[in-house]
């Protein structure tokens, strides 16, 4: 199953964004419980 190169780059961008998003969530989620205390 061969895909056009443009579709591959689009897919690669989506995967990269997904990885970045998951990484950001992994950083942000543990911090969420402490954020209200920092803001007060």
mmCIF file with all atom_site columns, C-alpha atoms in Angstrom:
data_model
loop_
_atom_site.group_PDB
_atom_site.id
_atom_site.type_symbol
_atom_site.label_atom_id
_atom_site.label_alt_id
_atom_site.label_comp_id
_atom_site.label_asym_id
_atom_site.label_entity_id
_atom_site.label_seq_id
_atom_site.pdbx_PDB_ins_code
_atom_site.Cartn_x
_atom_site.Cartn_y
_atom_site.Cartn_z
_atom_site.occupancy
_atom_site.B_iso_or_equiv
_atom_site.pdbx_formal_charge
_atom_site.auth_seq_id
_atom_site.auth_comp_id
_atom_site.auth_asym_id
_atom_site.auth_atom_id
_atom_site.pdbx_PDB_model_num
ATOM 1  C CA . UNK A 1 1  ? 0.000  0.000  0.000  1.00 0.00 ? 1  UNK A CA 1
ATOM 2  C CA . UNK A 1 2  ? 1.817  3.079  -1.269 1.00 0.00 ? 2  UNK A CA 1
ATOM 3  C CA . UNK A 1 3  ? 0.752  6.544  -0.182 1.00 0.00 ? 3  UNK A CA 1
ATOM 4  C CA . UNK A 1 4  ? 1.628  9.871  -1.824 1.00 0.00 ? 4  UNK A CA 1
ATOM 5  C CA . UNK A 1 5  ? 4.568  11.670 -0.131 1.00 0.00 ? 5  UNK A CA 1
ATOM 6  C CA . UNK A 1 6  ? 2.361  14.627 0.858  1.00 0.00 ? 6  UNK A CA 1
ATOM 7  C CA . UNK A 1 7  ? 0.156  12.269 2.858  1.00 0.00 ? 7  UNK A CA 1
ATOM 8  C CA . UNK A 1 8  ? 3.231  10.834 4.575  1.00 0.00 ? 8  UNK A CA 1
ATOM 9  C CA . UNK A 1 9  ? 4.417  14.286 5.646  1.00 0.00 ? 9  UNK A CA 1
ATOM 10 C CA . UNK A 1 10 ? 0.909  15.128 6.877  1.00 0.00 ? 10 UNK A CA 1
ATOM 11 C CA . UNK A 1 11 ? 0.833  11.886 8.854  1.00 0.00 ? 11 UNK A CA 1
ATOM 12 C CA . UNK A 1 12 ? 4.302  12.559 10.258 1.00 0.00 ? 12 UNK A CA 1
ATOM 13 C CA . UNK A 1 13 ? 3.247  16.054 11.362 1.00 0.00 ? 13 UNK A CA 1
ATOM 14 C CA . UNK A 1 14 ? 0.169  14.635 13.093 1.00 0.00 ? 14 UNK A CA 1
ATOM 15 C CA . UNK A 1 15 ? 2.279  12.044 14.915 1.00 0.00 ? 15 UNK A CA 1
ATOM 16 C CA . UNK A 1 16 ? 4.799  14.693 15.968 1.00 0.00 ? 16 UNK A CA 1
ATOM 17 C CA . UNK A 1 17 ? 2.026  16.962 17.270 1.00 0.00 ? 17 UNK A CA 1
ATOM 18 C CA . UNK A 1 18 ? 0.459  14.042 19.106 1.00 0.00 ? 18 UNK A CA 1
ATOM 19 C CA . UNK A 1 19 ? 3.771  13.187 20.783 1.00 0.00 ? 19 UNK A CA 1
ATOM 20 C CA . UNK A 1 20 ? 4.314  16.825 21.748 1.00 0.00 ? 20 UNK A CA 1
ATOM 21 C CA . UNK A 1 21 ? 0.761  17.063 23.060 1.00 0.00 ? 21 UNK A CA 1
ATOM 22 C CA . UNK A 1 22 ? 1.118  13.896 25.140 1.00 0.00 ? 22 UNK A CA 1
ATOM 23 C CA . UNK A 1 23 ? 4.464  15.105 26.465 1.00 0.00 ? 23 UNK A CA 1
ATOM 24 C CA . UNK A 1 24 ? 2.950  18.457 27.417 1.00 0.00 ? 24 UNK A CA 1
ATOM 25 C CA . UNK A 1 25 ? 0.027  16.709 29.122 1.00 0.00 ? 25 UNK A CA 1
ATOM 26 C CA . UNK A 1 26 ? 2.468  14.491 31.015 1.00 0.00 ? 26 UNK A CA 1
ATOM 27 C CA . UNK A 1 27 ? 4.159  17.645 32.294 1.00 0.00 ? 27 UNK A CA 1
ATOM 28 C CA . UNK A 1 28 ? 1.005  19.699 32.930 1.00 0.00 ? 28 UNK A CA 1
ATOM 29 C CA . UNK A 1 29 ? -1.259 17.076 34.532 1.00 0.00 ? 29 UNK A CA 1
ATOM 30 C CA . UNK A 1 30 ? 0.967  16.457 37.599 1.00 0.00 ? 30 UNK A CA 1
ATOM 31 C CA . UNK A 1 31 ? 1.206  20.243 38.061 1.00 0.00 ? 31 UNK A CA 1
ATOM 32 C CA . UNK A 1 32 ? -2.549 20.856 37.869 1.00 0.00 ? 32 UNK A CA 1
ATOM 33 C CA . UNK A 1 33 ? -3.353 19.974 41.520 1.00 0.00 ? 33 UNK A CA 1
ATOM 34 C CA . UNK A 1 34 ? -0.711 22.461 42.733 1.00 0.00 ? 34 UNK A CA 1
ATOM 35 C CA . UNK A 1 35 ? -1.636 25.350 40.428 1.00 0.00 ? 35 UNK A CA 1
ATOM 36 C CA . UNK A 1 36 ? -4.523 26.772 42.527 1.00 0.00 ? 36 UNK A CA 1
ATOM 37 C CA . UNK A 1 37 ? -2.177 27.016 45.522 1.00 0.00 ? 37 UNK A CA 1
ATOM 38 C CA . UNK A 1 38 ? 0.379  28.872 43.415 1.00 0.00 ? 38 UNK A CA 1
ATOM 39 C CA . UNK A 1 39 ? -2.236 31.335 42.160 1.00 0.00 ? 39 UNK A CA 1
ATOM 40 C CA . UNK A 1 40 ? -3.708 32.130 45.582 1.00 0.00 ? 40 UNK A CA 1
#
